Short mmCIF file of C-alpha atoms and ligand atoms in Angstrom, two decimals:
data_model
loop_
_atom_site.label_atom_id
_atom_site.label_comp_id
_atom_site.label_asym_id
_atom_site.label_seq_id
_atom_site.Cartn_x
_atom_site.Cartn_y
_atom_site.Cartn_z
CA MET A 9 0.00 0.00 0.00
CA PRO A 10 1.35 3.42 -0.86
CA GLU A 11 2.57 6.38 1.16
CA TYR A 12 0.05 9.19 0.82
CA HIS A 13 -1.10 12.48 2.24
CA VAL A 14 -3.83 15.01 1.53
CA GLU A 15 -2.91 18.31 -0.09
CA CYS A 16 -4.75 21.53 -0.97
CA MET A 17 -4.88 22.10 -4.72
CA ARG A 18 -4.91 25.87 -4.17
CA CYS A 19 -2.29 26.64 -1.49
CA GLY A 20 -0.44 23.32 -1.19
CA ALA A 21 -1.14 22.92 2.56
CA ARG A 22 -0.68 19.32 3.71
CA TYR A 23 -3.00 17.39 6.00
CA GLU A 24 -2.25 14.25 7.93
CA ARG A 25 -3.86 10.91 7.29
CA ASP A 26 -5.87 10.96 10.49
CA ASP A 27 -7.29 14.48 10.00
CA VAL A 28 -11.02 14.60 9.36
CA VAL A 29 -10.96 17.36 6.79
CA TYR A 30 -12.89 17.99 3.58
CA THR A 31 -11.54 21.32 2.31
CA CYS A 32 -8.45 23.35 3.18
CA GLU A 33 -8.53 26.19 5.70
CA CYS A 34 -8.05 28.47 2.67
CA GLY A 35 -11.22 27.03 1.14
CA GLY A 36 -9.35 25.07 -1.56
CA LEU A 37 -10.25 21.53 -2.57
CA LEU A 38 -8.09 18.63 -1.39
CA ASP A 39 -6.30 15.99 -3.45
CA VAL A 40 -4.96 12.67 -2.18
CA LYS A 41 -1.31 12.54 -3.21
CA TYR A 42 0.75 9.36 -3.32
CA GLU A 43 4.46 8.79 -3.15
CA TYR A 44 4.45 7.00 -6.49
CA SER A 45 7.78 5.30 -5.90
CA THR A 46 6.06 3.35 -3.08
CA VAL A 47 3.22 2.11 -5.31
CA ASP A 48 3.28 -1.53 -6.37
CA ALA A 49 2.56 -0.77 -10.05
CA ALA A 50 2.80 -4.42 -11.07
CA SER A 51 -0.20 -5.25 -8.90
CA ILE A 52 -2.29 -2.74 -10.87
CA THR A 53 -1.67 -4.41 -14.22
CA ARG A 54 -1.61 -7.97 -12.93
CA GLY A 55 -4.64 -9.96 -14.17
CA GLY A 56 -7.55 -10.94 -11.96
CA GLU A 57 -11.14 -9.95 -11.43
CA LEU A 58 -11.77 -6.25 -11.94
CA GLY A 59 -13.32 -4.09 -9.23
CA VAL A 60 -12.40 -1.23 -6.94
CA TRP A 61 -10.26 -3.22 -4.51
CA LYS A 62 -8.18 -4.84 -7.25
CA TYR A 63 -6.45 -1.47 -7.45
CA ARG A 64 -5.80 -1.12 -3.72
CA ALA A 65 -2.13 -0.35 -4.42
CA LEU A 66 -3.49 3.06 -5.45
CA LEU A 67 -6.08 3.47 -2.70
CA PRO A 68 -5.52 5.58 0.40
CA PHE A 69 -4.93 2.98 3.09
CA GLU A 70 -1.74 2.39 4.98
CA ASP A 71 0.30 -0.69 4.39
CA GLY A 72 -0.96 -3.71 6.26
CA ILE A 73 -4.19 -2.16 7.41
CA LEU A 74 -6.64 -3.78 4.99
CA LYS A 75 -8.11 -7.16 5.78
CA LEU A 76 -8.73 -8.50 2.29
CA LYS A 77 -8.31 -12.00 0.95
CA GLY A 78 -4.75 -13.03 1.72
CA GLU A 79 -4.01 -9.85 3.65
CA GLY A 80 -3.77 -9.68 7.38
CA GLY A 81 -4.82 -6.19 8.42
CA THR A 82 -7.39 -4.93 10.88
CA LEU A 83 -9.81 -3.07 8.64
CA ALA A 84 -12.27 -5.08 6.53
CA PRO A 85 -13.45 -2.97 3.58
CA VAL A 86 -17.16 -2.22 3.50
CA THR A 87 -17.93 -3.72 0.11
CA THR A 88 -20.76 -5.01 -2.05
CA ARG A 89 -18.50 -5.99 -4.98
CA GLU A 90 -18.53 -2.63 -6.67
CA GLY A 91 -16.93 -1.92 -10.01
CA ASN A 92 -16.11 -4.58 -12.59
CA THR A 93 -18.73 -3.01 -14.87
CA PRO A 94 -18.86 -3.88 -18.56
CA LEU A 95 -17.23 -1.82 -21.29
CA TYR A 96 -19.54 -2.40 -24.23
CA LYS A 97 -18.32 -1.95 -27.78
CA CYS A 98 -21.22 -0.16 -29.49
CA GLU A 99 -21.02 -1.06 -33.14
CA ARG A 100 -24.56 -0.12 -34.12
CA LEU A 101 -24.34 3.29 -32.48
CA ALA A 102 -20.88 3.84 -33.93
CA GLU A 103 -22.17 3.05 -37.39
CA LYS A 104 -25.08 5.45 -36.98
CA LEU A 105 -22.71 8.22 -35.87
CA GLY A 106 -20.10 7.37 -38.52
CA MET A 107 -17.53 6.59 -35.83
CA ARG A 108 -14.74 4.07 -35.85
CA GLU A 109 -14.67 2.97 -32.22
CA LEU A 110 -17.26 3.81 -29.57
CA TYR A 111 -17.56 2.20 -26.15
CA VAL A 112 -19.95 2.62 -23.26
CA LYS A 113 -18.74 1.97 -19.72
CA HIS A 114 -21.99 1.10 -18.00
CA GLU A 115 -21.65 2.18 -14.40
CA GLY A 116 -25.38 1.63 -13.94
CA LEU A 117 -24.47 -2.02 -13.38
CA ASN A 118 -22.86 -1.34 -10.01
CA PRO A 119 -24.59 -2.95 -7.00
CA THR A 120 -26.85 0.03 -6.26
CA GLY A 121 -27.20 1.04 -9.90
CA SER A 122 -24.72 3.91 -10.10
CA PHE A 123 -20.99 4.73 -10.04
CA LYS A 124 -21.36 6.15 -6.55
CA ASP A 125 -20.67 2.70 -5.10
CA ARG A 126 -17.03 2.94 -6.11
CA GLY A 127 -16.66 6.07 -4.00
CA MET A 128 -18.73 4.80 -1.11
CA THR A 129 -16.86 1.52 -0.62
CA VAL A 130 -13.68 3.56 -0.12
CA GLY A 131 -15.39 6.46 1.69
CA VAL A 132 -17.30 4.37 4.23
CA THR A 133 -14.26 2.17 4.84
CA LYS A 134 -12.32 5.40 5.47
CA ALA A 135 -15.06 6.55 7.88
CA LEU A 136 -14.50 3.39 9.94
CA GLU A 137 -10.73 3.83 9.85
CA LEU A 138 -11.15 7.40 11.11
CA LYS A 139 -13.45 6.06 13.87
CA MET A 140 -16.37 8.14 12.63
CA THR A 141 -19.63 6.63 13.82
CA ARG A 142 -22.17 8.36 11.56
CA VAL A 143 -22.25 9.37 7.89
CA ALA A 144 -24.22 11.92 5.89
CA CYS A 145 -24.64 13.44 2.45
CA ALA A 146 -26.76 15.77 0.36
CA SER A 147 -27.94 14.20 -2.84
CA THR A 148 -29.85 14.39 -6.09
CA GLY A 149 -30.56 10.71 -5.34
CA ASN A 150 -27.83 8.26 -6.27
CA THR A 151 -25.34 9.33 -3.63
CA SER A 152 -27.99 8.89 -0.94
CA ALA A 153 -29.00 5.45 -2.24
CA SER A 154 -25.41 4.30 -2.28
CA LEU A 155 -24.48 5.76 1.09
CA ALA A 156 -27.58 4.21 2.69
CA ILE A 157 -26.50 0.76 1.52
CA TYR A 158 -22.87 1.06 2.58
CA ALA A 159 -23.90 2.50 5.96
CA ALA A 160 -26.24 -0.46 6.40
CA ARG A 161 -23.38 -2.87 5.70
CA ALA A 162 -21.12 -0.97 8.07
CA GLY A 163 -23.85 -0.91 10.74
CA ILE A 164 -23.71 2.85 11.25
CA PRO A 165 -26.45 5.50 11.00
CA CYS A 166 -26.81 7.52 7.81
CA PHE A 167 -28.47 10.91 7.29
CA VAL A 168 -29.36 12.20 3.85
CA LEU A 169 -30.69 15.54 2.67
CA LEU A 170 -32.64 15.64 -0.59
CA PRO A 171 -34.23 18.42 -2.64
CA LYS A 172 -37.96 17.89 -2.08
CA GLY A 173 -39.86 16.54 -5.10
CA LYS A 174 -36.78 16.48 -7.32
CA VAL A 175 -35.34 13.03 -6.70
CA ALA A 176 -36.16 10.07 -8.95
CA LEU A 177 -38.39 7.45 -7.40
CA GLY A 178 -35.98 4.50 -7.49
CA LYS A 179 -33.33 6.43 -5.60
CA VAL A 180 -35.63 7.56 -2.79
CA ALA A 181 -36.91 3.98 -2.55
CA GLN A 182 -33.37 2.69 -2.02
CA ALA A 183 -32.49 5.31 0.59
CA VAL A 184 -35.58 4.70 2.72
CA MET A 185 -35.53 0.89 2.39
CA HIS A 186 -31.92 0.63 3.47
CA GLY A 187 -32.60 2.63 6.58
CA ALA A 188 -31.22 6.10 5.94
CA ARG A 189 -32.77 8.99 7.86
CA VAL A 190 -34.08 10.88 4.86
CA VAL A 191 -34.89 14.58 5.08
CA ALA A 192 -36.38 16.44 2.10
CA ILE A 193 -35.70 20.16 2.15
CA ASP A 194 -37.59 22.94 0.48
CA GLY A 195 -34.65 23.88 -1.68
CA ASN A 196 -32.34 22.50 -4.35
CA PHE A 197 -29.27 20.25 -4.15
CA ASP A 198 -26.90 23.18 -3.67
CA ASP A 199 -28.90 24.29 -0.60
CA ALA A 200 -28.87 20.73 0.74
CA LEU A 201 -25.10 20.46 0.33
CA ARG A 202 -24.49 23.79 2.07
CA ILE A 203 -26.60 22.68 5.03
CA VAL A 204 -25.14 19.19 5.35
CA ARG A 205 -21.57 20.52 5.18
CA GLU A 206 -22.30 22.87 8.04
CA LEU A 207 -23.96 20.17 10.15
CA CYS A 208 -21.25 17.58 9.53
CA GLU A 209 -18.60 19.98 10.83
CA GLU A 210 -20.69 20.93 13.83
CA LEU A 211 -21.87 17.44 14.83
CA ARG A 212 -18.76 15.49 13.73
CA ILE A 213 -20.65 13.36 11.24
CA TYR A 214 -18.56 12.01 8.36
CA LEU A 215 -19.48 13.83 5.13
CA LEU A 216 -19.56 11.63 2.05
CA ASN A 217 -20.30 14.04 -0.74
CA SER A 218 -17.70 14.24 -3.50
CA VAL A 219 -15.99 17.16 -1.77
CA ASN A 220 -14.54 14.37 0.38
CA PRO A 221 -11.28 13.53 -1.44
CA TYR A 222 -11.27 9.89 -0.30
CA ARG A 223 -14.56 9.20 -2.07
CA LEU A 224 -13.07 10.32 -5.37
CA GLU A 225 -10.21 7.85 -4.86
CA GLY A 226 -12.74 5.04 -5.25
CA GLN A 227 -14.29 6.64 -8.31
CA LYS A 228 -10.96 6.99 -10.12
CA THR A 229 -10.99 3.20 -10.57
CA ILE A 230 -13.36 3.81 -13.51
CA ALA A 231 -10.25 5.01 -15.36
CA PHE A 232 -8.26 1.94 -14.30
CA GLU A 233 -10.98 -0.41 -15.54
CA ILE A 234 -11.41 1.41 -18.86
CA ALA A 235 -7.66 1.21 -19.49
CA GLU A 236 -7.51 -2.44 -18.47
CA GLN A 237 -10.56 -3.40 -20.54
CA LEU A 238 -8.96 -1.76 -23.58
CA GLY A 239 -5.80 -3.82 -23.04
CA TRP A 240 -3.92 -1.15 -21.04
CA ARG A 241 -4.58 1.52 -23.63
CA ALA A 242 -6.06 4.99 -23.08
CA PRO A 243 -9.02 5.97 -25.27
CA ASP A 244 -8.66 9.29 -27.10
CA ARG A 245 -11.60 10.72 -25.22
CA VAL A 246 -13.85 10.02 -22.24
CA VAL A 247 -17.28 11.67 -22.28
CA LEU A 248 -19.42 11.86 -19.15
CA PRO A 249 -22.19 13.83 -17.47
CA VAL A 250 -21.15 16.49 -14.99
CA GLY A 251 -23.17 17.52 -11.95
CA ASN A 252 -21.24 18.26 -8.78
CA ALA A 253 -18.14 17.65 -10.92
CA GLY A 254 -16.49 14.99 -8.78
CA ASN A 255 -16.54 12.10 -11.21
CA ILE A 256 -14.81 13.83 -14.11
CA SER A 257 -12.10 14.97 -11.68
CA ALA A 258 -11.72 11.47 -10.25
CA ILE A 259 -11.48 9.74 -13.63
CA TYR A 260 -8.94 12.27 -14.83
CA LYS A 261 -6.85 11.65 -11.71
CA GLY A 262 -7.01 7.92 -12.35
CA PHE A 263 -5.65 8.30 -15.86
CA CYS A 264 -2.93 10.70 -14.69
CA GLU A 265 -1.79 8.16 -12.11
CA LEU A 266 -1.51 5.45 -14.76
CA ARG A 267 0.63 7.83 -16.81
CA GLU A 268 2.71 8.69 -13.74
CA LEU A 269 3.40 4.99 -13.19
CA GLY A 270 4.37 4.53 -16.85
CA ILE A 271 1.40 2.24 -17.51
CA LEU A 272 -0.11 4.64 -20.06
CA GLY A 273 1.61 7.16 -22.29
CA GLU A 274 -1.32 9.57 -22.61
CA VAL A 275 -4.46 10.63 -20.79
CA PRO A 276 -7.76 10.92 -22.68
CA LYS A 277 -9.40 14.24 -23.40
CA MET A 278 -11.87 14.66 -20.56
CA THR A 279 -15.16 15.84 -22.00
CA GLY A 280 -17.87 17.02 -19.62
CA ILE A 281 -21.54 17.28 -20.55
CA GLN A 282 -24.11 19.29 -18.62
CA ALA A 283 -27.80 19.94 -19.14
CA ASP A 284 -28.68 23.27 -20.71
CA GLY A 285 -30.52 24.37 -17.57
CA ALA A 286 -27.54 23.63 -15.27
CA ARG A 287 -24.36 24.47 -17.18
CA PRO A 288 -21.93 26.52 -15.08
CA ILE A 289 -18.90 24.39 -16.01
CA VAL A 290 -19.72 24.55 -19.72
CA ASP A 291 -20.00 28.33 -19.60
CA ALA A 292 -16.74 28.74 -17.69
CA ILE A 293 -14.90 26.52 -20.22
CA LYS A 294 -16.42 28.20 -23.26
CA GLU A 295 -15.72 31.66 -21.90
CA GLY A 296 -12.22 30.79 -20.68
CA ARG A 297 -12.99 31.84 -17.10
CA ALA A 298 -11.03 30.62 -14.09
CA GLU A 299 -14.17 30.31 -11.97
CA ILE A 300 -17.75 29.31 -12.54
CA THR A 301 -20.77 31.54 -12.13
CA PRO A 302 -23.28 29.48 -10.14
CA GLU A 303 -26.74 28.98 -11.63
CA PRO A 304 -29.24 29.85 -8.86
CA GLN A 305 -32.13 27.95 -10.43
CA PRO A 306 -30.85 24.83 -12.16
CA GLU A 307 -33.48 22.88 -14.11
CA THR A 308 -33.42 19.70 -16.22
CA ILE A 309 -35.18 16.37 -16.66
CA ALA A 310 -31.82 14.81 -15.76
CA SER A 311 -32.45 15.33 -12.05
CA ALA A 312 -29.14 13.69 -11.07
CA ILE A 313 -27.23 16.63 -12.56
CA ARG A 314 -29.66 19.37 -11.59
CA ILE A 315 -26.86 21.26 -9.83
CA GLY A 316 -26.11 24.96 -10.14
CA ASN A 317 -23.02 25.34 -7.96
CA PRO A 318 -20.76 22.29 -8.45
CA VAL A 319 -18.47 22.04 -5.47
CA ASN A 320 -15.67 20.35 -7.44
CA ALA A 321 -15.68 22.94 -10.22
CA PRO A 322 -11.97 23.90 -9.80
CA LYS A 323 -10.95 20.23 -10.14
CA ALA A 324 -13.22 19.68 -13.14
CA LEU A 325 -11.95 22.80 -14.92
CA ARG A 326 -8.41 21.57 -14.30
CA ALA A 327 -9.25 18.09 -15.66
CA ILE A 328 -10.88 19.42 -18.83
CA ARG A 329 -8.22 22.03 -19.56
CA GLU A 330 -5.12 19.96 -18.72
CA SER A 331 -6.34 17.02 -20.79
CA GLY A 332 -7.26 19.13 -23.81
CA GLY A 333 -10.93 18.26 -23.41
CA VAL A 334 -14.07 20.32 -23.86
CA ALA A 335 -17.45 20.86 -22.24
CA GLU A 336 -20.83 21.00 -23.93
CA ALA A 337 -24.46 21.39 -22.92
CA VAL A 338 -27.45 19.44 -24.19
CA THR A 339 -31.20 19.99 -24.06
CA ASP A 340 -33.67 17.71 -22.30
CA ALA A 341 -35.01 16.62 -25.71
CA GLU A 342 -31.49 15.63 -26.81
CA ILE A 343 -31.02 13.71 -23.57
CA ILE A 344 -34.22 11.71 -24.07
CA GLU A 345 -33.35 10.93 -27.68
CA ALA A 346 -29.93 9.65 -26.64
CA GLN A 347 -31.48 7.62 -23.81
CA LYS A 348 -33.70 5.88 -26.36
CA GLU A 349 -30.81 5.26 -28.76
CA LEU A 350 -28.72 3.62 -26.05
CA ALA A 351 -31.72 1.52 -25.04
CA ARG A 352 -32.88 0.50 -28.49
CA LEU A 353 -29.70 0.27 -30.55
CA GLU A 354 -27.44 -1.20 -27.88
CA GLY A 355 -29.66 -2.61 -25.14
CA ILE A 356 -28.12 -0.29 -22.56
CA GLY A 357 -30.68 1.08 -20.10
CA VAL A 358 -29.63 4.32 -18.44
CA GLU A 359 -31.21 7.16 -16.51
CA PRO A 360 -31.46 10.58 -18.21
CA ALA A 361 -28.28 12.11 -16.73
CA SER A 362 -26.24 9.22 -18.09
CA ALA A 363 -27.66 9.70 -21.57
CA ALA A 364 -26.29 13.24 -21.52
CA SER A 365 -22.90 11.69 -22.33
CA LEU A 366 -24.10 10.30 -25.66
CA ALA A 367 -26.19 13.40 -26.40
CA GLY A 368 -23.10 15.53 -25.86
CA LEU A 369 -20.93 13.28 -28.01
CA LYS A 370 -23.45 13.54 -30.87
CA LYS A 371 -23.43 17.32 -30.63
CA LEU A 372 -19.64 17.50 -30.56
CA LEU A 373 -19.41 15.21 -33.60
CA GLU A 374 -21.83 17.47 -35.47
CA LEU A 375 -19.80 20.53 -34.49
CA GLY A 376 -16.63 18.81 -35.70
CA VAL A 377 -15.04 19.17 -32.26
CA VAL A 378 -14.80 15.39 -31.89
CA GLU A 379 -13.25 13.56 -34.85
CA LYS A 380 -14.99 10.48 -36.18
CA ASP A 381 -11.85 8.36 -35.98
CA GLU A 382 -11.32 8.97 -32.28
CA THR A 383 -11.68 6.10 -29.83
CA VAL A 384 -14.36 7.37 -27.46
CA VAL A 385 -15.67 5.98 -24.18
CA CYS A 386 -18.99 7.33 -22.89
CA VAL A 387 -19.56 6.71 -19.20
CA THR A 388 -23.19 5.94 -18.39
CA THR A 389 -23.44 6.68 -14.72
CA GLY A 390 -26.81 5.34 -13.57
CA HIS A 391 -29.31 2.58 -14.40
CA LEU A 392 -32.59 3.06 -16.27
CA LEU A 393 -34.65 1.75 -13.34
CA LYS A 394 -33.49 4.60 -11.13
CA ASP A 395 -35.98 6.91 -12.81
CA PRO A 396 -39.02 5.01 -14.11
CA GLU A 397 -41.13 8.16 -14.15
CA ALA A 398 -38.86 9.81 -16.73
CA VAL A 399 -39.13 6.67 -18.88
CA LEU A 400 -42.92 6.62 -18.79
CA LYS A 401 -43.02 10.25 -19.84
CA ALA A 402 -40.59 9.61 -22.71
CA CYS A 403 -42.16 6.45 -24.16
CA GLU A 404 -45.52 5.31 -25.48
CA PRO A 405 -47.53 3.59 -22.73
CA PRO A 406 -48.44 -0.10 -23.24
CA VAL A 407 -51.48 -0.60 -25.51
CA GLU A 408 -54.38 -2.15 -23.63
CA VAL A 409 -56.62 -4.76 -25.23
CA GLU A 410 -58.97 -7.57 -24.11
CA ALA A 411 -57.56 -11.05 -23.43
CA ASP A 412 -58.38 -12.39 -26.88
CA ALA A 413 -55.99 -13.76 -29.54
CA ASP A 414 -57.87 -12.11 -32.42
CA ALA A 415 -57.76 -8.71 -30.81
CA VAL A 416 -54.05 -9.07 -30.10
CA ARG A 417 -53.38 -10.38 -33.64
CA LYS A 418 -55.14 -7.35 -35.18
CA LEU A 419 -53.08 -5.07 -33.03
CA LEU A 420 -49.81 -6.76 -33.99
CA ILE A 421 -50.69 -6.54 -37.68
CA ALA A 422 -51.62 -2.88 -37.26
CA HIS A 423 -48.13 -2.42 -35.75
CA GLY A 424 -46.58 -4.04 -38.82
CA LEU A 425 -45.31 -7.17 -37.01
N1 F0G B 522 -24.77 10.86 -13.34
C1 F0G B 522 -25.52 10.44 -12.32
C2 F0G B 522 -26.46 9.31 -12.57
C3 F0G B 522 -25.41 11.04 -11.05
O1 F0G B 522 -26.15 10.60 -10.05
C4 F0G B 522 -24.51 12.13 -10.88
C5 F0G B 522 -24.40 12.81 -9.60
C6 F0G B 522 -23.75 12.52 -11.99
C7 F0G B 522 -23.90 11.87 -13.19
C8 F0G B 522 -22.77 13.63 -11.89
O2 F0G B 522 -21.62 13.25 -11.21
O3 F0G B 522 -21.63 14.98 -9.45
O4 F0G B 522 -19.61 13.62 -9.91
O5 F0G B 522 -20.36 15.34 -11.53
N2 F0G B 522 -25.15 12.63 -8.62
C9 F0G B 522 -24.97 13.20 -7.30
C10 F0G B 522 -25.94 12.60 -6.33
C11 F0G B 522 -24.88 14.65 -7.24
O6 F0G B 522 -26.27 13.23 -5.31
O7 F0G B 522 -26.35 11.46 -6.53
P1 F0G B 522 -20.74 14.36 -10.48
#
C-alpha cells in the first residue's frame, strides 16, 4: 500500500492521514497525493477480477491495514462488490454516428445502480478507519441510495438531505428501504449540500459528498478499468455527465496516475456534458474563465445533474483544460433521444443524466469538435430503473386490449409485425 497524504490544490497545505478534513482552511479543494515510488505498479496491471479493490495499491490505506483475501490487516473494507462493470463496444451506435470505435462503460451495473458505489466503498471504509460513527450526504438521489446501503453494511447510522420533489423514485426507494434517515428540504441540491456541510462539521458526522477527497479515490478506478478493458490503452476521449463535478475529476486523476506509473503514455481528453438548464462548467470553459458563475435555479429532466453550484468545479476545470478536453451542454429533448438510442440500438438502459454523455458526443461530432476516428468511451453513470417516471413520460404507454388472440393479432398486424 502506498505512502500518501492530503494536499490543498490551491495553497499546497498538507494534511495528515488521520485528519477529518474535507476542504483546506483556505477554502481550496483537497487531493490525495501518493508517493508513487512506493506504489506496487505491477499489482495494478496484474490480471484478476476487476473491481475497486483490485487497485488497492493506489487506494488511500496504509500498508498492512486492509483485511482482504490473503491480507492480514485490521480493517475489513465495506464492500458489495462494486466496479467490474462492462465496457460495451457499441457497433450499431458507432455506425449510426459514422464513428470508428465507440464504447460505453456502463456504471449503472454497479450494486446500487450507479458509479457512486465505487466512491462509497472507499469512503465508508475510510469513515470506519477514522473512527467516525455516523455518515451523511446531500444528494440528487444516487449518492444517498449508495451511502444508505454502505452505511447499512457498516452498521452505522446515515443521514441524507434531498431536494424535495426532485429526486427520482428508485433512488428515494433505495435510501428509505436501506434505513437512511431521509430529510427532504424545500430547496435544491446546492442548498442541501451547504446545510449538510455545516452540520457535519458541527456534529462530527462524516461527510460523504464528493468534496470528500477519499470518495473520489474510489471513483478513479473507472479510469483503471477502462484502461484495463482496452488492453492497457487509453481511449482518445472520455465523455461523461457532470453535476457536482467529482466524477470527471476522479477519472482524470485515475488516468494521470496510470501515466505517472508509466502504464499509459497519454491521458484521454476529458469531456464534460451538462444539461442546458444547469451548465456553469460549460459556460466557464467556453468563456475561458477561471471560476464558474453558479446557476441559482438549475433545471433539467436529468435530475441527477440538476446542480447549479458544483463544489468540485476547480478540479473539473483543471481536468478538462489539462487534458485538452471540452465541455458542452445538451437539451432535455437531446437527452431523451440519446437515452432511447442507447436503449434500443445497444440494449443499454440508463437514466437521463447518463444519456447526456451520448447526447453531448453527438453534438460535438456534429460541431466537428470530436473527430470520427477517435476512440471514445462514454460513461453511463446510472441505471434506467433509477428513474421510471422519466421513462414513462418519454415512451408510449403499453397498448391495452382484451384477453383475446384475435384482438391481439389485429393489433400486432396494425403495428406491422
Ligand atoms: N450521473 C448520475 C447518474 C449522477 O447521479 C450524478 C451525480 C452525476 C452523473 C454527476 O456526477 O456529481 O460527480 O459530476 N449525482 C450526485 C448525487 C450529485 O447526489 O447522486 P458528479
